Amino acid sequence: MMKDLFDLTGKIALVTGASRGIGESIARLLASRGAHVIASSRKIDACQAVADSIKADGHKASAFACHVGDMEQISAIFEHIKSEFGQIDILVNNAAANPYYGHILDTDLAAFDKTVEVNIRGYFFMSTAAGKMMKEQGGGVILNTASVNGLVAGDKQGIYSITKAAVISMTKAFAKECGPLNIRVNALLPGLTDTKFASALTTNDKVLKMALHSIPLGRVAEPDEMAGTVLYLVSDASSYTTGATIVVDGGMLA
């Protein structure tokens, strides 16, 4: 019988930003393929609701609050994973910050610091913490949610675009140094997706109309349409793929 390359049975997967949107869709899909998913975000109640719903569907999940911009909370979640599960097979860095929408010249220090704190520093130290555990256990997979803005800067999304470009570079750097440790590191680059996170774009009729004009498929993506690419990248279906950045944007950058 042919092996199911998408089977995640026995895997422990940590998904950040899992309380809604793309993160929630990823958590649900990985759990449906057999992984025990740890749903994480800043708010435990929202994470617990997702975990409870996953369990109600007959799959495995738990919740743990973690603000990835807080170094102490990063340490706490990995201590929890070590004591509770003894392993981490999959890390999905999906939590992100985008507090400012406006001209780049008007970016204030608070918005700059928050965006960098979560999108760069958070991803980096989540990855090093997970990577150290993966090194000890003989391997694992890290998936970073970047953005098409990391390739082509979004209008009035300057600092966010800059941090997502950094995530793409970070993905390649970790892939190069962690490949010999049997740790694969890849990135998903979503296009415009119908989430609360992207509401500054999707609820502005003028901006949305301009965006749709540049998308060959002619519509905004649903969060579930991002999860399938993540499943591919964290499963054995992509066992020889590392350092890759896969664009899922409806053809916008084609």
XYZ file of N, CA and C in Angstrom:
762
model
N 0.843 -1.200 0.000
C 0.000 0.000 0.000
C 0.880 1.252 0.000
N 0.506 2.222 -0.813
C 1.279 3.450 -0.917
C 1.169 4.273 0.361
N 2.303 4.805 0.812
C 2.336 5.612 2.030
C 1.548 6.910 1.829
N 0.806 7.303 2.849
C 0.100 8.586 2.835
C 1.097 9.677 3.213
N 1.555 10.411 2.228
C 2.591 11.417 2.454
C 2.112 12.586 3.302
N 0.807 12.721 3.455
C 0.252 13.836 4.229
C -0.189 13.421 5.628
N 0.145 12.209 6.022
C -0.228 11.704 7.344
C 0.678 12.325 8.408
N 0.084 12.953 9.411
C 0.848 13.592 10.488
C 0.617 12.903 11.830
N 0.133 11.681 11.797
C -0.150 10.952 13.036
C 1.090 10.883 13.924
N 0.907 11.233 15.201
C 2.000 11.182 16.155
C 2.842 12.443 16.216
N 2.586 13.395 15.335
C 3.353 14.638 15.299
C 2.768 15.660 16.284
N 3.650 16.437 16.873
C 3.250 17.556 17.733
C 3.497 18.837 16.947
N 2.431 19.607 16.745
C 2.527 20.813 15.923
C 2.087 22.039 16.718
N 2.939 23.036 16.772
C 2.617 24.306 17.407
C 2.287 25.324 16.326
N 1.086 25.894 16.399
C 0.656 26.899 15.425
C 0.390 28.200 16.166
N 1.150 29.240 15.850
C 0.928 30.536 16.485
C -0.075 31.341 15.658
N -0.716 32.292 16.316
C -1.753 33.057 15.643
C -2.900 32.161 15.206
N -3.206 31.161 16.031
C -4.170 30.122 15.644
C -5.597 30.414 16.082
N -5.852 31.574 16.663
C -7.186 31.851 17.192
C -8.196 32.229 16.123
N -7.705 32.576 14.922
C -8.604 32.949 13.834
C -7.829 32.963 12.523
N -8.565 33.178 11.441
C -7.951 33.400 10.138
C -7.123 32.245 9.622
N -5.995 32.578 8.988
C -5.130 31.577 8.376
C -4.605 30.597 9.420
N -4.238 31.100 10.590
C -3.706 30.229 11.636
C -4.709 29.185 12.089
N -5.954 29.600 12.266
C -6.989 28.657 12.664
C -7.191 27.597 11.582
N -7.217 28.009 10.332
C -7.381 27.052 9.236
C -6.239 26.051 9.194
N -5.017 26.531 9.417
C -3.861 25.639 9.448
C -3.992 24.642 10.594
N -4.342 25.144 11.774
C -4.480 24.271 12.942
C -5.501 23.172 12.688
N -6.626 23.529 12.127
C -7.687 22.551 11.870
C -7.245 21.496 10.856
N -6.567 21.921 9.807
C -6.149 20.963 8.781
C -5.070 20.020 9.306
N -4.091 20.531 10.019
C -3.027 19.665 10.553
C -3.608 18.651 11.543
N -4.555 19.093 12.359
C -5.196 18.173 13.301
C -5.980 17.092 12.561
N -6.626 17.469 11.472
C -7.415 16.495 10.700
C -6.542 15.437 10.059
N -5.260 15.749 9.918
C -4.313 14.784 9.340
C -3.558 14.000 10.406
N -3.959 14.151 11.671
C -3.427 13.305 12.730
C -2.507 13.959 13.723
N -2.102 15.196 13.500
C -1.205 15.868 14.443
C -1.955 16.282 15.700
N -1.230 16.312 16.826
C -1.752 17.000 18.015
C -1.332 18.448 17.857
N -2.306 19.327 17.717
C -2.032 20.733 17.464
C -2.137 21.534 18.755
N -1.117 22.325 19.011
C -1.145 23.284 20.109
C -1.503 24.634 19.495
N -2.719 25.080 19.746
C -3.191 26.352 19.210
C -2.747 27.470 20.145
N -2.048 28.446 19.582
C -1.490 29.504 20.422
C -1.751 30.887 19.835
N -2.004 31.827 20.720
C -2.057 33.248 20.383
C -1.963 33.998 21.706
N -2.148 35.291 21.676
C -2.034 36.051 22.925
C -3.170 35.753 23.891
N -4.349 35.422 23.364
C -5.540 35.264 24.208
C -5.913 33.794 24.361
N -5.822 33.291 25.585
C -6.053 31.872 25.836
C -7.481 31.460 25.530
N -8.465 32.320 25.815
C -9.863 31.935 25.586
C -10.128 31.630 24.117
N -9.599 32.459 23.227
C -9.799 32.252 21.798
C -9.091 30.986 21.327
N -7.900 30.749 21.845
C -7.156 29.526 21.504
C -7.891 28.290 22.000
N -8.405 28.376 23.233
C -9.108 27.233 23.812
C -10.356 26.911 23.015
N -11.031 27.933 22.516
C -12.231 27.706 21.713
C -11.896 26.939 20.436
N -10.775 27.292 19.812
C -10.340 26.573 18.612
C -9.971 25.138 18.957
N -9.203 24.963 20.030
C -8.793 23.609 20.443
C -10.008 22.748 20.787
N -10.965 23.323 21.504
C -12.175 22.566 21.865
C -12.962 22.154 20.626
N -13.031 23.041 19.649
C -13.746 22.736 18.417
C -13.053 21.613 17.643
N -11.734 21.654 17.622
C -10.969 20.597 16.951
C -11.217 19.255 17.635
N -11.208 19.264 18.962
C -11.452 18.021 19.709
C -12.869 17.515 19.499
N -13.809 18.438 19.376
C -15.199 18.051 19.130
C -15.352 17.342 17.789
N -14.434 17.634 16.870
C -14.442 16.977 15.567
C -13.706 15.639 15.585
N -13.212 15.261 16.782
C -12.564 13.969 16.924
C -11.064 13.978 16.745
N -10.469 15.155 16.796
C -9.021 15.257 16.596
C -8.330 15.723 17.879
N -7.012 15.841 17.835
C -6.232 16.161 19.035
C -5.764 17.607 19.011
N -6.000 18.302 20.121
C -5.580 19.698 20.203
C -5.542 20.159 21.648
N -4.750 21.169 21.892
C -4.705 21.840 23.188
C -4.401 23.306 22.926
N -4.447 24.120 23.952
C -4.231 25.552 23.794
C -3.201 26.048 24.796
N -2.426 27.047 24.380
C -1.459 27.667 25.284
C -1.236 29.090 24.807
N -1.432 30.054 25.699
C -1.265 31.457 25.323
C 0.208 31.813 25.203
N 0.529 32.553 24.155
C 1.903 33.030 23.990
C 1.908 34.249 23.088
N 2.441 35.340 23.597
C 2.686 36.540 22.798
C 4.123 36.416 22.303
N 4.298 36.202 20.995
C 5.642 35.908 20.483
C 6.571 37.120 20.519
N 6.019 38.271 20.862
C 6.868 39.433 21.065
C 7.452 39.499 22.463
N 7.110 38.537 23.324
C 7.559 38.507 24.714
C 8.488 37.313 24.915
N 9.742 37.570 25.192
C 10.737 36.501 25.291
C 10.423 35.518 26.419
N 9.883 36.029 27.527
C 9.544 35.137 28.633
C 8.413 34.186 28.252
N 7.455 34.685 27.479
C 6.360 33.821 27.047
C 6.820 32.785 26.024
N 7.799 33.133 25.198
C 8.381 32.143 24.283
C 9.029 31.023 25.086
N 9.798 31.385 26.104
C 10.434 30.372 26.958
C 9.384 29.497 27.633
N 8.311 30.121 28.090
C 7.273 29.386 28.813
C 6.578 28.357 27.935
N 6.279 28.721 26.697
C 5.547 27.766 25.857
C 6.414 26.574 25.495
N 7.710 26.789 25.312
C 8.568 25.652 24.975
C 8.879 24.790 26.197
N 8.901 25.391 27.369
C 9.026 24.585 28.588
C 7.786 23.713 28.752
N 6.625 24.289 28.451
C 5.370 23.521 28.512
C 5.410 22.356 27.530
N 5.854 22.610 26.314
C 5.892 21.558 25.296
C 6.861 20.450 25.698
N 8.004 20.828 26.259
C 8.983 19.824 26.696
C 8.408 18.933 27.786
N 7.757 19.557 28.760
C 7.253 18.783 29.894
C 6.010 17.979 29.539
N 5.160 18.520 28.671
C 3.883 17.880 28.337
C 4.015 16.821 27.249
N 4.863 17.106 26.245
C 4.939 16.223 25.074
C 6.327 15.625 24.834
N 7.365 16.318 25.299
C 8.718 15.812 25.110
C 9.246 15.957 23.699
N 8.515 16.616 22.819
C 8.947 16.768 21.429
C 8.155 17.881 20.763
N 8.722 18.404 19.684
C 7.982 19.282 18.789
C 8.439 18.945 17.375
N 7.501 18.561 16.553
C 7.819 18.126 15.197
C 7.573 19.213 14.164
N 6.617 20.090 14.448
C 6.228 21.124 13.492
C 6.017 22.442 14.236
N 6.655 23.491 13.747
C 6.377 24.848 14.232
C 5.856 25.656 13.061
N 4.688 26.248 13.235
C 4.154 27.177 12.238
C 4.166 28.572 12.849
N 5.090 29.392 12.387
C 5.167 30.794 12.812
C 4.155 31.581 11.982
N 2.997 31.825 12.558
C 1.942 32.502 11.813
C 1.468 33.803 12.478
N 1.698 33.953 13.770
C 1.309 35.198 14.447
C 2.042 36.371 13.803
N 1.355 37.481 13.665
C 1.993 38.639 13.042
C 1.354 39.923 13.547
N 2.083 41.025 13.365
C 1.583 42.344 13.754
C 1.634 43.272 12.555
N 0.592 44.084 12.419
C 0.549 45.082 11.361
C -0.264 46.275 11.870
N 0.287 46.979 12.876
C -0.504 48.015 13.558
C -0.661 49.313 12.792
N 0.112 49.481 11.705
C 0.097 50.777 11.031
C -0.204 50.622 9.545
N -1.188 51.390 9.076
C -1.516 51.464 7.651
C -1.506 52.932 7.267
N -0.493 53.338 6.505
C -0.353 54.732 6.136
C 0.983 54.968 5.464
N 1.265 56.201 5.122
C 2.499 56.530 4.415
C 3.717 56.162 5.255
N 4.724 55.618 4.616
C 5.908 55.140 5.332
C 6.605 56.264 6.104
N 6.537 57.495 5.582
C 7.207 58.614 6.256
C 6.569 58.958 7.594
N 5.349 58.520 7.795
C 4.632 58.831 9.037
C 4.648 57.678 10.035
N 5.444 56.658 9.765
C 5.559 55.521 10.687
C 6.169 55.993 12.002
N 5.481 55.748 13.113
C 6.047 56.166 14.398
C 6.830 55.015 15.032
N 7.577 55.339 16.075
C 8.459 54.361 16.693
C 7.686 53.197 17.299
N 6.536 53.477 17.896
C 5.751 52.417 18.536
C 5.301 51.377 17.516
N 4.800 51.839 16.370
C 4.366 50.921 15.320
C 5.545 50.143 14.757
N 6.661 50.836 14.563
C 7.875 50.180 14.076
C 8.307 49.070 15.030
N 8.417 49.422 16.316
C 8.894 48.454 17.309
C 7.971 47.251 17.429
N 6.669 47.473 17.453
C 5.724 46.370 17.601
C 5.804 45.421 16.412
N 5.891 45.978 15.214
C 5.923 45.149 14.009
C 7.202 44.316 13.960
N 8.323 44.940 14.253
C 9.608 44.232 14.252
C 9.665 43.196 15.381
N 9.146 43.564 16.534
C 9.161 42.693 17.715
C 8.473 41.358 17.449
N 7.328 41.416 16.799
C 6.566 40.202 16.538
C 7.038 39.503 15.262
N 7.115 40.249 14.161
C 7.332 39.637 12.863
C 8.761 39.182 12.609
N 9.726 39.819 13.246
C 11.120 39.406 13.051
C 11.657 38.739 14.308
N 11.712 39.499 15.412
C 12.284 38.921 16.634
C 11.488 37.712 17.107
N 10.174 37.802 17.057
C 9.343 36.683 17.490
C 9.584 35.439 16.662
N 9.549 35.580 15.338
C 9.776 34.425 14.457
C 11.163 33.834 14.696
N 12.149 34.715 14.868
C 13.529 34.251 15.032
C 13.677 33.411 16.299
N 13.205 33.921 17.413
C 13.435 33.202 18.667
C 12.465 32.039 18.872
N 11.287 32.088 18.270
C 10.448 30.893 18.232
C 11.166 29.795 17.452
N 11.794 30.169 16.357
C 12.491 29.195 15.514
C 13.728 28.619 16.198
N 14.474 29.462 16.922
C 15.656 28.929 17.598
C 15.257 27.997 18.733
N 14.191 28.333 19.451
C 13.730 27.471 20.548
C 13.247 26.128 20.013
N 12.435 26.180 18.961
C 11.957 24.935 18.362
C 13.106 24.165 17.734
N 14.000 24.880 17.073
C 15.121 24.238 16.397
C 16.030 23.477 17.342
N 16.231 24.011 18.537
C 17.073 23.317 19.518
C 16.435 22.001 19.954
N 15.122 22.007 20.142
C 14.429 20.767 20.477
C 14.481 19.786 19.305
N 14.269 20.297 18.100
C 14.303 19.448 16.913
C 15.690 18.846 16.699
N 16.717 19.615 16.979
C 18.088 19.108 16.861
C 18.298 17.916 17.784
N 17.823 18.030 19.015
C 17.989 16.955 19.995
C 17.228 15.696 19.597
N 16.063 15.865 18.958
C 15.232 14.703 18.635
C 15.492 14.143 17.241
N 16.361 14.836 16.472
C 16.751 14.305 15.168
C 16.067 14.916 13.971
N 15.311 16.006 14.164
C 14.724 16.686 13.018
C 13.367 17.286 13.298
N 12.859 17.988 12.307
C 11.558 18.635 12.416
C 11.350 19.582 11.255
N 10.250 20.319 11.318
C 9.893 21.236 10.235
C 9.427 22.566 10.814
N 9.917 23.657 10.230
C 9.472 25.002 10.589
C 8.850 25.638 9.359
N 7.683 26.220 9.533
C 6.982 26.909 8.440
C 6.715 28.344 8.875
N 7.170 29.286 8.077
C 6.951 30.705 8.362
C 5.896 31.277 7.428
N 4.919 31.961 7.993
C 3.969 32.701 7.164
C 4.576 34.071 6.887
N 4.997 34.273 5.655
C 5.518 35.571 5.237
C 4.384 36.310 4.524
N 4.626 36.839 3.338
C 3.600 37.553 2.590
C 4.153 37.908 1.220
N 3.267 38.079 0.236
C 3.719 38.601 -1.054
C 4.309 39.997 -0.884
N 3.929 40.677 0.203
C 4.503 42.003 0.481
C 5.997 41.934 0.742
N 6.495 40.746 1.073
C 7.927 40.575 1.250
C 8.684 40.571 -0.061
N 7.959 40.395 -1.168
C 8.567 40.427 -2.502
C 8.295 41.746 -3.207
N 7.062 42.224 -3.067
C 6.670 43.521 -3.636
C 5.976 44.306 -2.529
N 6.600 45.365 -2.081
C 6.077 46.111 -0.928
C 4.665 46.608 -1.183
N 3.809 46.429 -0.180
C 2.436 46.901 -0.280
C 2.349 48.397 -0.025
N 1.497 49.070 -0.786
C 1.299 50.504 -0.598
C 0.745 50.778 0.788
N 1.341 51.735 1.489
C 0.951 52.121 2.846
C 1.128 50.978 3.851
N 1.980 50.024 3.511
C 2.283 48.897 4.394
C 3.803 48.716 4.494
N 4.496 49.849 4.621
C 5.950 49.855 4.538
C 6.663 48.972 5.536
N 6.491 49.234 6.823
C 7.251 48.482 7.820
C 6.808 47.016 7.843
N 5.519 46.766 7.633
C 5.038 45.383 7.542
C 5.725 44.658 6.384
N 5.788 45.301 5.229
C 6.434 44.690 4.065
C 7.910 44.425 4.331
N 8.560 45.363 4.993
C 9.979 45.193 5.322
C 10.188 43.979 6.220
N 9.329 43.817 7.214
C 9.500 42.669 8.117
C 9.214 41.356 7.405
N 8.285 41.354 6.464
C 7.982 40.119 5.745
C 9.099 39.756 4.762
N 9.789 40.761 4.232
C 10.988 40.490 3.435
C 12.053 39.849 4.319
N 12.143 40.318 5.558
C 13.095 39.739 6.504
C 12.744 38.289 6.820
N 11.443 37.972 6.921
C 11.015 36.596 7.186
C 11.451 35.679 6.042
N 11.359 36.154 4.805
C 11.801 35.360 3.665
C 13.305 35.084 3.762
N 14.081 36.114 4.076
C 15.523 35.935 4.248
C 15.835 35.016 5.425
N 15.084 35.180 6.527
C 15.249 34.335 7.706
C 14.994 32.871 7.367
N 13.966 32.627 6.580
C 13.636 31.259 6.174
C 14.816 30.612 5.472
N 15.429 31.323 4.557
C 16.560 30.788 3.805
C 17.784 30.580 4.695
N 18.015 31.515 5.620
C 19.166 31.393 6.514
C 19.027 30.186 7.433
N 17.834 30.003 8.017
C 17.606 28.841 8.877
C 17.677 27.543 8.075
N 17.131 27.555 6.863
C 17.165 26.346 6.034
C 18.597 25.935 5.737
N 19.439 26.896 5.433
C 20.828 26.588 5.085
C 21.582 26.001 6.269
N 21.404 26.583 7.454
C 22.182 26.131 8.601
C 21.567 24.939 9.322
N 20.267 24.762 9.169
C 19.592 23.679 9.889
C 19.348 22.436 9.035
N 19.566 22.539 7.737
C 19.418 21.374 6.870
C 20.247 20.182 7.328
N 21.515 20.381 7.687
C 22.334 19.255 8.155
C 21.810 18.620 9.452
N 20.914 19.317 10.142
C 20.314 18.794 11.374
C 18.981 18.098 11.096
N 18.653 17.942 9.812
C 17.387 17.338 9.393
C 16.180 18.195 9.800
N 16.402 19.502 9.815
C 15.319 20.457 10.086
C 15.055 21.226 8.800
N 13.850 21.080 8.280
C 13.461 21.791 7.068
C 12.738 23.089 7.445
N 13.001 24.141 6.666
C 12.417 25.450 6.953
C 11.931 26.070 5.642
N 10.642 26.349 5.570
C 10.045 26.900 4.360
C 9.087 28.033 4.712
N 8.596 28.716 3.693
C 7.699 29.848 3.937
C 6.519 29.844 2.990
N 5.368 30.216 3.536
C 4.158 30.478 2.775
C 4.051 31.982 2.557
N 3.771 32.401 1.329
C 3.604 33.817 1.028
C 2.172 34.052 0.540
N 1.257 34.331 1.472
C -0.130 34.557 1.067
C -0.292 35.881 0.327
N -1.266 35.882 -0.590
C -1.721 37.129 -1.164
C -2.877 37.660 -0.323
N -3.703 38.476 -0.921
C -4.806 39.099 -0.193
C -5.818 38.037 0.251
N -6.019 37.944 1.551
C -6.865 36.904 2.134
C -7.909 37.552 3.035
N -9.095 36.983 3.034
C -10.217 37.560 3.783
C -10.110 37.221 5.264
N -9.344 38.022 5.980
C -9.155 37.847 7.418
C -9.330 39.197 8.102
N -9.523 39.154 9.410
C -9.603 40.389 10.188
C -8.289 41.160 10.069
N -7.190 40.431 9.967
C -5.857 41.039 9.856
C -5.766 41.930 8.617
N -6.418 41.515 7.532
C -6.340 42.251 6.268
C -7.525 43.188 6.053
N -8.295 43.421 7.096
C -9.546 44.176 6.944
C -9.332 45.623 6.478
N -8.157 46.192 6.758
C -7.892 47.553 6.283
C -7.923 47.614 4.761
N -7.645 46.481 4.124
C -7.666 46.405 2.664
C -9.009 45.900 2.147
N -9.504 44.835 2.759
C -10.703 44.185 2.225
C -11.990 44.977 2.490
N -11.976 45.882 3.455
C -13.180 46.676 3.758
C -13.147 48.060 3.120
N -12.074 48.371 2.424
C -11.950 49.643 1.717
C -12.278 49.385 0.244
N -13.450 49.803 -0.195
C -13.927 49.474 -1.540
C -12.954 49.916 -2.634
N -12.405 51.101 -2.500
C -11.489 51.613 -3.510
C -10.223 50.773 -3.578
N -9.648 50.481 -2.412
C -8.424 49.680 -2.360
C -8.693 48.263 -2.854
N -9.822 47.694 -2.422
C -10.166 46.331 -2.821
C -10.351 46.226 -4.331
N -11.022 47.195 -4.919
C -11.238 47.174 -6.362
C -9.918 47.205 -7.113
N -8.984 48.021 -6.655
C -7.667 48.095 -7.290
C -6.924 46.779 -7.136
N -7.031 46.179 -5.940
C -6.334 44.912 -5.690
C -6.892 43.799 -6.565
N -8.213 43.724 -6.659
C -8.841 42.666 -7.450
C -8.487 42.791 -8.928
N -8.276 44.008 -9.383
C -7.898 44.228 -10.778
C -6.548 43.582 -11.093
N -5.700 43.442 -10.068
C -4.359 42.876 -10.277
C -4.286 41.377 -9.981
N -5.418 40.777 -9.591
C -5.444 39.348 -9.256
C -6.143 38.583 -10.373
N -5.420 37.770 -11.163
C -6.038 37.047 -12.271
C -7.251 36.210 -11.884
N -7.265 35.619 -10.682
C -8.422 34.834 -10.271
C -9.608 35.712 -9.882
N -9.371 37.003 -9.733
C -10.460 37.953 -9.579
C -11.174 37.947 -8.251
N -10.526 37.442 -7.217
C -11.195 37.404 -5.910
C -10.161 37.351 -4.798
N -10.631 37.619 -3.588
C -9.816 37.501 -2.384
C -9.805 36.029 -1.956
N -8.701 35.566 -1.400
C -8.603 34.182 -0.937
C -9.339 33.986 0.382
N -9.779 32.763 0.614
C -10.299 32.358 1.912
C -9.144 31.766 2.728
N -9.159 31.892 4.063
C -8.073 31.344 4.884
C -7.785 29.864 4.617
N -8.843 29.080 4.375
C -8.650 27.648 4.125
C -7.798 27.392 2.888
N -7.755 28.360 1.963
C -6.982 28.166 0.736
C -5.485 28.315 0.961
N -5.080 28.741 2.136
C -3.669 28.812 2.489
C -3.189 27.541 3.188
N -4.103 26.860 3.850
C -3.723 25.733 4.709
C -3.164 24.545 3.937
N -3.666 24.308 2.734
C -3.198 23.157 1.966
C -1.720 23.239 1.636
N -1.239 24.429 1.306
C 0.185 24.608 1.025
C 1.012 24.348 2.273
N 0.501 24.762 3.415
C 1.202 24.509 4.675
C 1.271 23.015 4.954
N 0.170 22.305 4.751
C 0.183 20.853 4.949
C 1.255 20.208 4.081
N 1.334 20.604 2.833
C 2.381 20.083 1.952
C 3.771 20.339 2.529
N 4.012 21.561 2.977
C 5.356 21.939 3.415
C 5.766 21.326 4.751
N 4.800 20.933 5.590
C 5.172 20.342 6.884
C 5.089 18.817 6.869
N 4.666 18.238 5.761
C 4.486 16.792 5.678
C 5.618 16.137 4.877
N 5.591 14.814 4.835
C 6.592 14.080 4.068
C 6.440 14.285 2.566
N 5.331 14.862 2.137
C 5.152 15.154 0.714
C 6.216 16.127 0.206
N 6.796 16.909 1.128
C 7.836 17.880 0.743
C 9.169 17.542 1.397
N 9.460 16.261 1.529
C 10.633 15.823 2.297
C 11.964 16.326 1.747
N 12.003 16.737 0.477
C 13.253 17.260 -0.094
C 13.148 18.763 -0.360
N 12.207 19.405 0.303
C 11.988 20.837 0.101
C 12.384 21.609 1.348
N 13.373 22.481 1.204
C 13.744 23.382 2.305
C 14.292 24.670 1.710
N 14.049 25.765 2.416
C 14.450 27.072 1.909
C 13.518 27.601 0.839
N 12.368 26.953 0.668
C 11.426 27.355 -0.376
C 10.471 28.428 0.130
N 10.041 29.283 -0.785
C 9.021 30.284 -0.491
C 7.922 30.131 -1.546
N 6.768 29.668 -1.122
C 5.683 29.378 -2.055
C 4.626 30.488 -2.006
N 4.432 31.113 -3.145
C 3.467 32.211 -3.278
C 2.078 31.630 -3.551
N 1.090 32.059 -2.750
C -0.305 31.658 -2.953
C -1.115 32.949 -3.019
N -1.232 33.505 -4.203
C -1.777 34.869 -4.338
C -2.782 35.038 -5.469
N -3.320 33.934 -5.985
C -4.294 34.057 -7.054
C -3.711 34.558 -8.352
N -2.367 34.543 -8.456
C -1.694 34.985 -9.681
C -1.293 36.435 -9.684
N -1.406 37.111 -8.568
C -1.143 38.551 -8.519
C 0.268 38.924 -8.976
N 1.249 38.097 -8.606
C 2.627 38.422 -8.970
C 3.074 37.740 -10.259
N 2.118 37.085 -10.941
C 2.474 36.288 -12.131
C 3.069 37.146 -13.233
